[in-house]
XYZ file of C-alpha atoms in Angstrom:
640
model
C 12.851 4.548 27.782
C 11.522 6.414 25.141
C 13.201 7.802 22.268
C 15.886 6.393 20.281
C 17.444 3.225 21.800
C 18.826 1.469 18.549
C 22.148 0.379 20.677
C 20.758 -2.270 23.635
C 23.332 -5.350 23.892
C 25.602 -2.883 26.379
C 23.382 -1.215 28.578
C 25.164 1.712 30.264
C 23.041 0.221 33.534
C 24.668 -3.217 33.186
C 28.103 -2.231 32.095
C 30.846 -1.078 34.844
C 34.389 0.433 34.336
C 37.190 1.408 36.332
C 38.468 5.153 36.541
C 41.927 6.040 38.189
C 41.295 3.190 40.761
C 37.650 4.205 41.168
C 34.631 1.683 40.059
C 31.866 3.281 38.218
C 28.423 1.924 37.694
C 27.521 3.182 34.500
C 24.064 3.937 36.021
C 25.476 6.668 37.343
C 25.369 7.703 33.621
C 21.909 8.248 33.858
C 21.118 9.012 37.488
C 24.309 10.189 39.033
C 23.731 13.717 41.069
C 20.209 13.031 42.049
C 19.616 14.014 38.575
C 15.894 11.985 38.080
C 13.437 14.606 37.183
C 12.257 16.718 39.707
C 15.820 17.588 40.731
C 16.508 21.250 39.427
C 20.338 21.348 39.198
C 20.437 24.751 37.583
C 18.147 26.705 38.826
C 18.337 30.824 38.649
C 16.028 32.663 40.606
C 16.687 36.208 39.780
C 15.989 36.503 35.290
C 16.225 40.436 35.907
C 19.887 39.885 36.079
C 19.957 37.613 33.653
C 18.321 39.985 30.847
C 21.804 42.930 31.956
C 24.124 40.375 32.016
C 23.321 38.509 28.218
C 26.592 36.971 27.417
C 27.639 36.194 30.815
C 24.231 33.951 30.427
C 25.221 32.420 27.644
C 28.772 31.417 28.550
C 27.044 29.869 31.680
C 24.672 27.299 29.356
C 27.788 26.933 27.294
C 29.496 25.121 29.891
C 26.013 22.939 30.941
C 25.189 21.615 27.254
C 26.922 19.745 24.416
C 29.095 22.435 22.200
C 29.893 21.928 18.665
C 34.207 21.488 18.832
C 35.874 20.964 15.130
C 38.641 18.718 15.175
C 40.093 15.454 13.683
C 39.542 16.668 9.931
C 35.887 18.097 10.706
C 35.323 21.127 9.376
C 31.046 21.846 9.940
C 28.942 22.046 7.053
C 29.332 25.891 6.754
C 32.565 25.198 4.622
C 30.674 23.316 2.190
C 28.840 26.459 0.886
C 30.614 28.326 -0.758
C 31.228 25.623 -3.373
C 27.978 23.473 -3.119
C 25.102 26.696 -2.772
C 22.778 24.474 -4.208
C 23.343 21.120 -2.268
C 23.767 23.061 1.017
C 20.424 24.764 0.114
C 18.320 22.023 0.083
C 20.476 20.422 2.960
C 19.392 23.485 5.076
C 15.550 23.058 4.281
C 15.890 19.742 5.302
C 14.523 17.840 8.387
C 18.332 16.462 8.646
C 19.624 19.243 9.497
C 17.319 20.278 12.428
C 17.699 16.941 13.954
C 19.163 18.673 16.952
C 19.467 22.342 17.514
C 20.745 25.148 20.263
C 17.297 26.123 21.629
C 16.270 29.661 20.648
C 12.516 31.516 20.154
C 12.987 31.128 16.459
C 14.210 27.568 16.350
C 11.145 26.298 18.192
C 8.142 24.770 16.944
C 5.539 26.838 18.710
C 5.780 30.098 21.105
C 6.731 29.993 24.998
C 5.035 32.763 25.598
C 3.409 32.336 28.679
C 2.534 28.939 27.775
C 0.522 26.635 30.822
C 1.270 22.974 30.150
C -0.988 20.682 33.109
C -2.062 17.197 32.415
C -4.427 14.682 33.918
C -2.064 11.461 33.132
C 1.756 13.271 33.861
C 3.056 12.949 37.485
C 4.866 16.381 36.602
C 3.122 18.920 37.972
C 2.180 22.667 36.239
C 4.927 24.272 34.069
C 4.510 27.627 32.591
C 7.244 28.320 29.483
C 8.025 31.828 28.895
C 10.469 33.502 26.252
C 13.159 36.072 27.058
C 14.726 37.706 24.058
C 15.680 34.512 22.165
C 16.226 32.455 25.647
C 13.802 29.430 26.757
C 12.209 29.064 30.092
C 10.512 26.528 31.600
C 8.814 27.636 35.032
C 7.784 24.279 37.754
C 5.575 24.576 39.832
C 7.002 22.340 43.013
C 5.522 22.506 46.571
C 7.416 21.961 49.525
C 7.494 19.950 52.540
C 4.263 21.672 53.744
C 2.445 21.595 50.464
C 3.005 25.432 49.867
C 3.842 25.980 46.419
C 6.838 27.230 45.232
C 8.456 28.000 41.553
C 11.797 27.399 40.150
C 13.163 27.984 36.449
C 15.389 26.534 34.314
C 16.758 27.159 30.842
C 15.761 24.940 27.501
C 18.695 24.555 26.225
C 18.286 21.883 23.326
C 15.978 20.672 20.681
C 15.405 17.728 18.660
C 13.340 16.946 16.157
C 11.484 19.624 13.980
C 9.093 17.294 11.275
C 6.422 15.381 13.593
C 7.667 16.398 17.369
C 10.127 18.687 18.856
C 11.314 17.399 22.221
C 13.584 19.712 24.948
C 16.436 19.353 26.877
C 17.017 20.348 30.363
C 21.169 21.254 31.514
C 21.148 18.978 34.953
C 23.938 20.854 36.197
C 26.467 18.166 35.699
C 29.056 18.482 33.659
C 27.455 18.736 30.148
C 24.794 16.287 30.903
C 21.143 16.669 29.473
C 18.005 15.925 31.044
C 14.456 15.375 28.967
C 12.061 18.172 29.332
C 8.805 16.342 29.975
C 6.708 17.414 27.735
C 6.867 17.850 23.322
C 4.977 20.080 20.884
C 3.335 17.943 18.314
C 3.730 20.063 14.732
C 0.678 18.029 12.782
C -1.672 18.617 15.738
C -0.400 21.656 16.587
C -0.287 21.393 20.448
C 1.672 19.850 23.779
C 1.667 16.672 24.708
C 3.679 14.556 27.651
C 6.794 13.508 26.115
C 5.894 9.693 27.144
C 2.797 10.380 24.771
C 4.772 10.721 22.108
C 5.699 6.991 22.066
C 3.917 3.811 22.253
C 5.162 2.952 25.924
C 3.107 0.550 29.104
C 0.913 3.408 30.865
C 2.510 4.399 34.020
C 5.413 6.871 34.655
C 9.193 5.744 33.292
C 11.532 8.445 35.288
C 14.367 7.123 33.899
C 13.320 8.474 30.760
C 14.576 11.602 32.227
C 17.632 11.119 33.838
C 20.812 13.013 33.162
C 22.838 12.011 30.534
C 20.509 9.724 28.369
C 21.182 12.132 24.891
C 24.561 12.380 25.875
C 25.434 8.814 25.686
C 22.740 7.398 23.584
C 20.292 10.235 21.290
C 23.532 12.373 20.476
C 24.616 9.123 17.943
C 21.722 9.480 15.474
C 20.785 13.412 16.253
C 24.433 14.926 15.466
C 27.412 14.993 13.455
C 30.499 12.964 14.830
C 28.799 12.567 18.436
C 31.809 12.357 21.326
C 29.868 11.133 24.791
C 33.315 12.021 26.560
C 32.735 10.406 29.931
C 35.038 12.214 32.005
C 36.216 10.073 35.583
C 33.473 11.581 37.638
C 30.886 9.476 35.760
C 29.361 13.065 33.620
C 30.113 14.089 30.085
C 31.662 16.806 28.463
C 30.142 16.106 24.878
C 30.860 17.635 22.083
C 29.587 16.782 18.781
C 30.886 18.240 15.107
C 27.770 19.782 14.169
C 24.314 19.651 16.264
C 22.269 18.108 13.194
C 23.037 15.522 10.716
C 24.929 17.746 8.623
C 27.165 17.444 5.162
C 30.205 15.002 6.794
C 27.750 12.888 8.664
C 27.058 11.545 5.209
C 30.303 12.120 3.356
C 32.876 11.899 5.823
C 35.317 14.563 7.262
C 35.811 17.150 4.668
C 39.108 18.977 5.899
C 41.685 17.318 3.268
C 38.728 17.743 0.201
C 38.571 21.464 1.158
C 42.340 21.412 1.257
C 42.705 20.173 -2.212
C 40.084 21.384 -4.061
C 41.558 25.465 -2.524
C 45.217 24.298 -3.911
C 44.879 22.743 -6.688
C 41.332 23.779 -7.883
C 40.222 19.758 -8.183
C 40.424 16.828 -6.573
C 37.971 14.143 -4.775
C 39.185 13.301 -1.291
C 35.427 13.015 -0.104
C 33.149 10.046 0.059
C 30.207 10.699 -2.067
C 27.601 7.568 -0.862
C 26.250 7.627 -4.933
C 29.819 6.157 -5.739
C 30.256 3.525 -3.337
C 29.413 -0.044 -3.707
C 25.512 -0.475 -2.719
C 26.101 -2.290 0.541
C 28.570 0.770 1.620
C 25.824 3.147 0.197
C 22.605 1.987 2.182
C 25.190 1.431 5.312
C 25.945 5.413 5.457
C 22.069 5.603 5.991
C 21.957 2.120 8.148
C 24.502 4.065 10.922
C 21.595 5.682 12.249
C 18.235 3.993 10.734
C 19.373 0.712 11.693
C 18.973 -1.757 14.660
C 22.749 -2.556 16.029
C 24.635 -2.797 19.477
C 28.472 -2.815 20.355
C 29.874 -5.813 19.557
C 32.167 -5.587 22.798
C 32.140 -3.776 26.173
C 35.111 -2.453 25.096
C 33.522 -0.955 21.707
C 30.846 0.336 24.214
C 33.544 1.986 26.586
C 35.373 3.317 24.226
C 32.178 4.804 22.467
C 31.107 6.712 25.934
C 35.003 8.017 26.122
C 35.554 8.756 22.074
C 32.706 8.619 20.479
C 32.123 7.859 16.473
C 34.137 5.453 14.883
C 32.378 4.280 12.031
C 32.843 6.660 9.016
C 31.226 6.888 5.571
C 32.817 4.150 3.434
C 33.209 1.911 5.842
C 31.940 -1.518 6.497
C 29.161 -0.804 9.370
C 29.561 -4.453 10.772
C 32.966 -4.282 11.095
C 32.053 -1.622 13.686
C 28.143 -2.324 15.101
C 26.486 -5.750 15.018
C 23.479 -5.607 12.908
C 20.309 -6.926 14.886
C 17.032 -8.768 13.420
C 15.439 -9.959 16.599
C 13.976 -7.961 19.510
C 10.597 -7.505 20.755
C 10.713 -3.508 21.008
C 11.700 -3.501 17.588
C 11.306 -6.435 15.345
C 7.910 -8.415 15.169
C 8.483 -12.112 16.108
C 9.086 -12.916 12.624
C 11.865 -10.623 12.401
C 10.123 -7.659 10.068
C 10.691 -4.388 11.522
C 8.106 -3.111 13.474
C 9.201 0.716 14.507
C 10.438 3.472 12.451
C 14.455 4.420 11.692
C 15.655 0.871 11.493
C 14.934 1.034 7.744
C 18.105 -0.658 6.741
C 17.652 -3.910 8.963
C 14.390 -3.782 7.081
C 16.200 -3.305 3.637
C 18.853 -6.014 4.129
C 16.219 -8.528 4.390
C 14.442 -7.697 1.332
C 15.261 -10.317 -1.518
C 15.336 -6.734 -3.556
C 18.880 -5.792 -2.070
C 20.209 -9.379 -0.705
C 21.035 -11.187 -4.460
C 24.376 -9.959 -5.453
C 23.784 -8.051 -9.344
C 24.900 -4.486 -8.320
C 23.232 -3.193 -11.381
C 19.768 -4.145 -9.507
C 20.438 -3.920 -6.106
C 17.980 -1.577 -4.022
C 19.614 0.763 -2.109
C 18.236 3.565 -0.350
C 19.126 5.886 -2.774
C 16.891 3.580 -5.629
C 14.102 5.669 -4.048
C 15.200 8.621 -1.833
C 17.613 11.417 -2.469
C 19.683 13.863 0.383
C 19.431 16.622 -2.019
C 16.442 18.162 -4.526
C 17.328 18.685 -7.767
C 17.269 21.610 -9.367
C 14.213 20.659 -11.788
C 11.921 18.938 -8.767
C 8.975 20.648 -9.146
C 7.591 20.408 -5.852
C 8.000 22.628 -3.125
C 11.189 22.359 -1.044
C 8.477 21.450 2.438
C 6.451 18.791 -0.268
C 10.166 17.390 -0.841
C 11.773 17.207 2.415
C 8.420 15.602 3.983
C 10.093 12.142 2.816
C 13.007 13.288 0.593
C 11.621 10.790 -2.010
C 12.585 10.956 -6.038
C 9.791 13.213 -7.349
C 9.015 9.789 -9.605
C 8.881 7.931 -6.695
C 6.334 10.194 -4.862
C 3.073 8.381 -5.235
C 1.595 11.028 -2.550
C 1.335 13.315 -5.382
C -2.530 13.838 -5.857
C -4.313 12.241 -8.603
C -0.718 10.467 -9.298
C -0.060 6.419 -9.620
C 3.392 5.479 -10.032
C 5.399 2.095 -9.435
C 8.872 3.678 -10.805
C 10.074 2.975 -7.869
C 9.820 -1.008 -8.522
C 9.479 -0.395 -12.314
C 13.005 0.589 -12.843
C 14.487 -3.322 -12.319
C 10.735 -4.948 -12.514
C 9.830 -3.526 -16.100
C 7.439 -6.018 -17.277
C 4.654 -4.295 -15.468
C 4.801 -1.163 -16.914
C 2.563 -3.277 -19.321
C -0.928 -2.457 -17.420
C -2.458 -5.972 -18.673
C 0.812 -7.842 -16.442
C 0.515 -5.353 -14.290
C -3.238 -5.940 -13.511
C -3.211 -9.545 -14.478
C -0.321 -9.555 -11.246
C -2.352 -7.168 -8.963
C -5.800 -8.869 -9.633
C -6.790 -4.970 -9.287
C -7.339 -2.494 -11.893
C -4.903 -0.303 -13.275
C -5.911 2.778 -12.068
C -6.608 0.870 -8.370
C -4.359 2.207 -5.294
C -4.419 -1.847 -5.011
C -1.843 -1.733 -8.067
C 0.987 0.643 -6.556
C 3.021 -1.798 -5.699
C 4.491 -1.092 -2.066
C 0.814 -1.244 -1.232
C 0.984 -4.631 -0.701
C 4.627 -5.651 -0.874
C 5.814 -2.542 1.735
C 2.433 -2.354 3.450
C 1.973 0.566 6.710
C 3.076 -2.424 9.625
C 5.862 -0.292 11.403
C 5.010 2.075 13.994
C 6.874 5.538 15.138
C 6.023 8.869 15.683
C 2.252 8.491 16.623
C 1.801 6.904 13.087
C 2.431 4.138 10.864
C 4.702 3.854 8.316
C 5.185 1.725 5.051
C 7.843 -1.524 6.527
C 11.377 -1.635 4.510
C 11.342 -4.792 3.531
C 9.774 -5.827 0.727
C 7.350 -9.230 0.706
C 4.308 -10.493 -0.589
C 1.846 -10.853 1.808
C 0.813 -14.046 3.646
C -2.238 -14.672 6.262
C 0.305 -16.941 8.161
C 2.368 -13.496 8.946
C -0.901 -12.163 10.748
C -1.230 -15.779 13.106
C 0.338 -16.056 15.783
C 2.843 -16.247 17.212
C 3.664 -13.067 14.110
C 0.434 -11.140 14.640
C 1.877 -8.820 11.786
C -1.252 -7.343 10.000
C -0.766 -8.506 6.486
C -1.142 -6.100 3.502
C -4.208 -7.189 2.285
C -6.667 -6.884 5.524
C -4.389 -3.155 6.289
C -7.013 -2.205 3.007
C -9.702 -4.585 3.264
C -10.103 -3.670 7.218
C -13.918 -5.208 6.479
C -12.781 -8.591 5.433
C -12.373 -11.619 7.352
C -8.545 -13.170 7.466
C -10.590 -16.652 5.640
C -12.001 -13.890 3.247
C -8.163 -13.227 2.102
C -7.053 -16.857 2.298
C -9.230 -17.299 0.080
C -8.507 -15.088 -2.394
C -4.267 -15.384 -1.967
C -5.279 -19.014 -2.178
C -7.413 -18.660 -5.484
C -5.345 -15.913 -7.413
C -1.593 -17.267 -6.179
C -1.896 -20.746 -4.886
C -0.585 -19.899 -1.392
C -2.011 -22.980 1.057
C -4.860 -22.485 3.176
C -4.220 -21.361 7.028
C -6.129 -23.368 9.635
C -8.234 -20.627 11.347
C -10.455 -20.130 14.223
C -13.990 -19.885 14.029
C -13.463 -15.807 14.840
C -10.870 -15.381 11.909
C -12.698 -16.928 9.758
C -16.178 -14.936 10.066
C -15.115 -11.591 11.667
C -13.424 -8.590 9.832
C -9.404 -8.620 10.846
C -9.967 -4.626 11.858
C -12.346 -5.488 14.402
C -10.092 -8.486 15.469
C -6.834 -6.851 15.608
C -8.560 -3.624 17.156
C -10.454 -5.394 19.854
C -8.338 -8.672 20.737
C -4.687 -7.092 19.447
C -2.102 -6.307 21.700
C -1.013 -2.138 21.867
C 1.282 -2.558 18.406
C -1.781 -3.951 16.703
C -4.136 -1.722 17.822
C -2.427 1.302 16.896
C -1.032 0.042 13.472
C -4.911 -1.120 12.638
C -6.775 2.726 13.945
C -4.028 4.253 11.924
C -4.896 2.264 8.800
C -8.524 2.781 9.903
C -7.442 6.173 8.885
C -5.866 5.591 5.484
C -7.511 7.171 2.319
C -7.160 3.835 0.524
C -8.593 1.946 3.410
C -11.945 4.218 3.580
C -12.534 4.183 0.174
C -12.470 0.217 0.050
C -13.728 -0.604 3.453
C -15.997 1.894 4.410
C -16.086 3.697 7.201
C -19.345 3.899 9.387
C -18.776 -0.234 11.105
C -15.387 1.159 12.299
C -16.729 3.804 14.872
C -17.518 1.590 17.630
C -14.398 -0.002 17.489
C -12.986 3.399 17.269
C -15.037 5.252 19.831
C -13.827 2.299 22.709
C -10.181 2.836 21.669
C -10.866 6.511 23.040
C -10.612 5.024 26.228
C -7.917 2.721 25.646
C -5.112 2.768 28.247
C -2.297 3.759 25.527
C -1.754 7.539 25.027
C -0.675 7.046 21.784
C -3.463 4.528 20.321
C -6.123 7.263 21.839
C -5.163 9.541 20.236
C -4.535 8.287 16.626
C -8.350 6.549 17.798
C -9.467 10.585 17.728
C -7.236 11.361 14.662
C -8.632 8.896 12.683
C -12.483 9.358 13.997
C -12.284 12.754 13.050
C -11.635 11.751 9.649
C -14.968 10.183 9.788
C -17.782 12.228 7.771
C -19.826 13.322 10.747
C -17.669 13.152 13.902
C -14.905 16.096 12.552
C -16.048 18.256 15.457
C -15.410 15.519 17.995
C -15.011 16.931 21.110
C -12.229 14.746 22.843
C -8.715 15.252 24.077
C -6.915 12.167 24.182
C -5.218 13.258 27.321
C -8.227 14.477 29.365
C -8.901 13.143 32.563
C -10.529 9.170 32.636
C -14.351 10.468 33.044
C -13.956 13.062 30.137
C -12.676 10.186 28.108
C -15.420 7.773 28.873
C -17.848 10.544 28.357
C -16.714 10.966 25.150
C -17.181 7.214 23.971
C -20.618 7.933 25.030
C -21.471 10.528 23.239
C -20.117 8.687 20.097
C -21.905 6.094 20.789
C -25.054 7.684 21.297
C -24.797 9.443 17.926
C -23.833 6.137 16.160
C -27.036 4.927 17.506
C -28.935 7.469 16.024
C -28.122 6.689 12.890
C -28.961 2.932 12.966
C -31.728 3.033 10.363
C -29.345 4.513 7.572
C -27.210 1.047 8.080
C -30.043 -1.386 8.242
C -29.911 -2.457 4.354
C -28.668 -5.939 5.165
C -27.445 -8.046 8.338
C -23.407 -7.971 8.319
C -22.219 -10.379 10.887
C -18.779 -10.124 9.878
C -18.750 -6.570 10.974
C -20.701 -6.882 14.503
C -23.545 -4.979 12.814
C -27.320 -7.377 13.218
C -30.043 -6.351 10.995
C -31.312 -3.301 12.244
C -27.911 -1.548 11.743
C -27.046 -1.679 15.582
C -23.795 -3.268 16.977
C -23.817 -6.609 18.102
C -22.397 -5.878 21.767
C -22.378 -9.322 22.677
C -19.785 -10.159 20.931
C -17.941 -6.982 20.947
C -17.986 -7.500 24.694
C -16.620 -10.934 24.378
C -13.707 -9.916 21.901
C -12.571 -7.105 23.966
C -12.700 -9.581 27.074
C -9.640 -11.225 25.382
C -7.902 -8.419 24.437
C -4.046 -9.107 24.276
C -3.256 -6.350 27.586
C 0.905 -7.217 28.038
C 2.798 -4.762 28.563
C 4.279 -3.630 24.801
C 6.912 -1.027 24.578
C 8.228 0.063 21.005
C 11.526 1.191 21.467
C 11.641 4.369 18.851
């Protein structure tokens, strides 16, 4: 299902317990109640009541959704104020701490105000969201045995997410279980898409996605502060969680006895700060949510559904969770990490944090920091974007910096070692370092993102059985994978690859884009997209490619397809929504076409067979047919 899924060796569907002489199915964690979508648990029909009788409203979603309960040294992070303003400050701004929030009109992304959300590819049919007071609606439009129609309401109750996509939460009626709203409000693009969209997920409808109880047992351990499932005997929850985001003792551990001493005595440090630990224990307070793990028992996994966290900052995370580094929803088949928020099973394998001089291990905090300093000069929203060291913040315009690697690698803050290393200028994005040793090969969020572990790349990594897109051909989109063999060959010794006639005449973006599985595709029309990537490659040979993956049968590869065409000199005005009907869609690879046609002559300088392009500047669509004939169409699911 969608969404986070980072604990999979005890499935809740595979897994069975016994309550007070009473077997349970744990499926009936997810589906118990009739509660698949389309089953409206809590329904009210009369909101005129509703709007006389406020706090009698709210009591009654109080008892239907996950409540924040302080206890077992838990304080919330409101107690942290009054000593830490500034800390708490930036903590507040952050995308931490709106991980998960109590759904209100001024905590959402967008407006419900009389909002119609109908699409061609969701098996849901119209909902209209409307806003009353501060309350969330969501208005379905069901029909009944007959086909008449008829509507029913229900509350939003929940939120998570607030950076890239804010998904919603439905009360199911059952105890305090939640069920997924099916739709999400994408903040870059500013619109609604189907939740499934949001994901790179096999085309089709996955119900289970929605069934009661999925956040409850399994989003609720990354999303909150000291998460407690608390399956209760009749197979529901009654969750409660410290604080609804990841909030100050997520990170530093339960601050009742620090609060304690520092109010007697005026001193005292009875609080994990994750700077001071070891850097194994450091990165591991960030690797118990952006990592990869499952229980190491069905007894850790029961008693996880009944109790909920364990693991606390300071502690050794395998002595709780067993770290992962193989599985095909998240790992590519060489064992990189190929979606986002496992970023410490990708920084465990880097040779960066594995040798064992604590003075120059990487850690997460080498590079990122949980609060801005005082003197940051960017903006708190330029800050929180990745919570990066401003030094490390090579997004900066016009800025170049490798401080990031600099700091234990010194030697090439001399630009001649640098460049003499690089075998790229200076000034060259091809000399920023994670360029090509952290290179944009992991996929989440409708984008890619830079991998966590740090290599050098390889064209093996890109054959398969790996299929990884390799650092240099993420840039050089234009060059064949022989083209790079070549040159790693020339400039580092590496041996040369035995490649296929294809590989070693065709440019690796038309490969991967036309013959790659769903993973590929997307990674390579995201990099299509990259600034770096244009400025080397070009752009104009890419828009057939780009113009069929408008029709491809992946929500989310369409649309980064459209994202990245309209970044395209020329097509910004393309008139295309990536979850349009099928005829709209193939209408709009016409048109593209058509225009791309047009402008033949301009591109007619020289023959470039490597690109598909014949002298005349037209596309060679025999063997674009042919590639796209072999296209890699298994079913891929990236497990976010």
């Amino acid at each position: 299902m969608p969404g986070c899924s980072r604990i999979s060796d005890w499935d809740p569907m595979a897994v069975t317990m016994t309550t007070k002489k009473r077997t349970l199915s744990l499926v009936a964690l997810a589906i118990v109640g009739g509660a698949l979508f389309g089953v409206r648990s809590l329904i009210v029909r009369q909101p005129t009541l509703l709007s006389e009788n406020r706090p009698r409203f709210t009591e009654m979603l109080n008892a239907h959704r996950p409540i924040v309960v302080r206890e077992k040294n838990y304080i919330g992070a409101e107690k942290c104020r009054a000593c830490h303003p500034d800390n708490y400050a930036s903590w507040h701004d952050s995308y931490h701490r709106t991980m998960t929030q109590v759904a209100t009109a001024d905590a959402a992304a967008t407006s419900f105000e009389d909002v119609v959300l109908e699409f061609a590819n969701s098996a849901v049919g119209k909902v209209t969201l409307r806003q009353e007071g501060e309350n969330l609606w969501a208005e379905f439009e069901d029909k009944d045995s007959l086909g008449r129609s008829k509507n029913t309401r229900r509350p939003i109750v929940m939120m998570t997410g607030s950076h890239h996509a804010q998904g919603y939460w439905l009360p199911s009626g059952k105890g305090r279980d939640l069920e997924r709203f099916p739709f999400m409000y994408r903040m870059d693009q500013k619109r609604w898409i189907t939740d499934r969209s949001n994901f790179l997920i096999e085309p089709g409808e996955h119900v289970m996605a929605h069934a009661a109880g999925v956040w409850n047992h399994l989003c609720d351990r990354c999303h909150t502060t000291r998460p407690q499932p608390r399956l209760e005997a009749d197979g529901h929850y009654d969750t409660h969680v410290g604080d609804m985001g990841i909030a100050c003792e997520a990170c530093h551990g339960p601050g009742a006895q620090h609060a304690e001493t520092v109010a007697s005595t005026g001193e005292g440090m009875d609080i994990v700060n994750p700077a001071s630990l070891s850097p194994r224990r450091s990165a591991e307070v960030c690797g118990q949510c952006h990592s990869e793990v499952a229980f190491k028992s069905e007894e850790d996994y029961l008693n996880w559904v009944k109790q909920g966290t364990y693991y606390q900052p300071g502690d050794s995370l395998e002595d709780h969770l067993k770290l992962k580094q193989k599985d095909i929803h998240a790992f590519w088949p060489d064992g990189m990490v190929r979606i986002s928020g496992r970023e410490f099973n990708g920084l465990i394998a880097t040779p960066c944090f594995a040798h064992d001089d604590p003075l120059k291990q990487m850690t997460c905090l080498s590079c990122h920091e949980m609060h801005q300093p005082l003197d940051d000069p960017r903006s708190r929203e330029e800050w929180a974007n990745d919570q990066l060291k401003y030094t490390m913040d090579s997004n900066r315009p016009g800025l170049h910096t490798n401080q990031a690697c600099t700091q234990c690698h010194s030697e090439y803050e001399d630009e001649n070692k640098l460049t003499a290393h690089t075998h790229h200028s200076a000034s060259s994005t091809g000399s920023i370092c994670y360029n090509c040793h952290m290179p944009h090969s992991t996929w989440g969020l409708m984008k890619a993102m830079r991998s966590h572990t740090v290599s050098s790349p390889t064209v093996e990594e890109s054959l398969p059985p790996n299929g990884r897109p390799n650092a240099c051909n993420l840039c050089h989109l234009d060059k064949s994978l022989l083209w790079t063999a070549e040159a790693l060959h020339r400039q580092y010794g590496q041996p040369m690859p035995e490649l296929n006639a294809d590989q070693q005449k065709i440019a690796s973006g038309l490969l991967w884009g036309l013959q790659g599985d769903a993973a590929q595709r997307a990674i390579i029309v995201w990099n299509m997209g990259w600034s770096p990537a244009q400025e080397v490659a070009k752009t104009s040979w890419m828009v057939p490619l780009l113009a069929q993956l408008l029709i491809d049968p992946y929500d989310a590869v369409r649309n980064r397809a459209a994202i990245t065409l309209k970044s395209i000199s020329g097509y910004e005005n393309l008139d295309y929504d990536f979850l349009s009907g099928e005829e709209d869609r193939l209408q709009a690879r016409e048109n593209v076409m058509q225009g791309w046609d047009a402008q033949a002559d301009s591109r007619a300088a020289a023959e470039q067979n490597n690109l598909l392009l014949d002298a005349s500047g037209r596309l060679n669509q025999k063997d674009f047919n042919r590639l796209l004939r072999w296209r890699d169409d298994r079913n891929v699911f990236l497990s976010e």
